[in-house]
Amino acid sequence: MSDQRLKKYMENRDFKKTPEPKATIQSLDESNRFVVQMHQARRLHFDLRLEVNGVLKSWAVPKGPSMNPQHKRLAVQVEDHPLEYATFEGIIPEGEYGAGTVIVWDRGVYRNITVKNRIEQSMEQAIEAGHITFLLLGRKLKGEFALIRLKGGKENNWLLIKKNDEWANPAYDSATNEPQSVLSGSDYKI
Ligand code: MN
């Protein structure tokens, strides 16, 4: 069964041609997975995906996440992806949407810690308000991050910022540090 929220995902792809997963409904549970995929498409970029109510809310981050709190990384919100996408690695064929190589650059769990006016916010509320604060527990990315929607301009444009905590590391930039997959160990040129 397909999910209306995944309509755009389905429309963008020809599943006879791409090895990417089809959209299916998953049972709703309390898990909060995150994944960052390194995607060597026309331009290399990183896709940050956070599990929210049975889909992966997704942002394309051209320069990739950084552990340096001084960096404000553009993160363009894109269509929701199915949960199965969290483990997808492979080659999207030439001529298809997002053609190129995808690896799972990092994965783990996240925790939404967004608070507004001293009240805890759900992920839906945080996304709606354009300000999400969350903890990542991945193999590479750890600690507190924020996603903040830019005012003015395109409403899909957000900034991804590492908070200055014990995990912050000005020397760590994903575009150059540890390019290997955390699933297969392969680098993005597979
Ligand atoms: Mn992508």
PDB file of N, CA and C and ligand atoms in Angstrom, residues 37 39 41 45-47 49 60 81 85 98 102, ligand 1:
ATOM      1  N   GLN A  37      22.946   9.800   3.965  1.00  0.00           N
ATOM      2  CA  GLN A  37      23.468   9.117   2.785  1.00  0.00           C
ATOM      3  C   GLN A  37      24.355  10.063   1.993  1.00  0.00           C
ATOM      4  N   HIS A  39      25.599  10.936  -1.538  1.00  0.00           N
ATOM      5  CA  HIS A  39      24.971  10.732  -2.834  1.00  0.00           C
ATOM      6  C   HIS A  39      25.792  11.437  -3.908  1.00  0.00           C
ATOM      7  N   ALA A  41      25.576  12.302  -7.025  1.00  0.00           N
ATOM      8  CA  ALA A  41      24.700  12.546  -8.175  1.00  0.00           C
ATOM      9  C   ALA A  41      25.448  13.509  -9.097  1.00  0.00           C
ATOM     10  N   HIS A  45      26.436  15.318  -2.772  1.00  0.00           N
ATOM     11  CA  HIS A  45      25.763  15.939  -1.630  1.00  0.00           C
ATOM     12  C   HIS A  45      25.459  14.859  -0.607  1.00  0.00           C
ATOM     13  N   PHE A  46      24.947  15.293   0.521  1.00  0.00           N
ATOM     14  CA  PHE A  46      24.593  14.377   1.605  1.00  0.00           C
ATOM     15  C   PHE A  46      23.102  14.535   1.877  1.00  0.00           C
ATOM     16  N   ASP A  47      22.419  13.422   2.136  1.00  0.00           N
ATOM     17  CA  ASP A  47      20.997  13.473   2.435  1.00  0.00           C
ATOM     18  C   ASP A  47      20.776  13.073   3.888  1.00  0.00           C
ATOM     19  N   ARG A  49      18.227  12.218   6.791  1.00  0.00           N
ATOM     20  CA  ARG A  49      16.838  11.753   6.903  1.00  0.00           C
ATOM     21  C   ARG A  49      16.541  11.396   8.361  1.00  0.00           C
ATOM     22  N   ALA A  60      18.484  17.605   1.696  1.00  0.00           N
ATOM     23  CA  ALA A  60      19.727  17.470   0.928  1.00  0.00           C
ATOM     24  C   ALA A  60      20.693  18.550   1.403  1.00  0.00           C
ATOM     25  N   HIS A  81      10.819  10.284   2.258  1.00  0.00           N
ATOM     26  CA  HIS A  81      11.245   9.000   1.703  1.00  0.00           C
ATOM     27  C   HIS A  81      10.701   7.869   2.578  1.00  0.00           C
ATOM     28  N   TYR A  85      14.295   3.268   2.837  1.00  0.00           N
ATOM     29  CA  TYR A  85      15.396   3.988   2.204  1.00  0.00           C
ATOM     30  C   TYR A  85      16.593   4.124   3.142  1.00  0.00           C
ATOM     31  N   GLY A  98      17.930  11.464  -9.644  1.00  0.00           N
ATOM     32  CA  GLY A  98      19.011  11.307  -8.674  1.00  0.00           C
ATOM     33  C   GLY A  98      20.097  10.330  -9.100  1.00  0.00           C
ATOM     34  N   VAL A 102      24.776   5.918  -4.177  1.00  0.00           N
ATOM     35  CA  VAL A 102      24.324   6.251  -2.813  1.00  0.00           C
ATOM     36  C   VAL A 102      24.987   5.291  -1.832  1.00  0.00           C
TER      37      VAL A 102
HETATM   38 MN    MN B   1      20.160  12.933  -2.846  1.00  0.00          MN
END
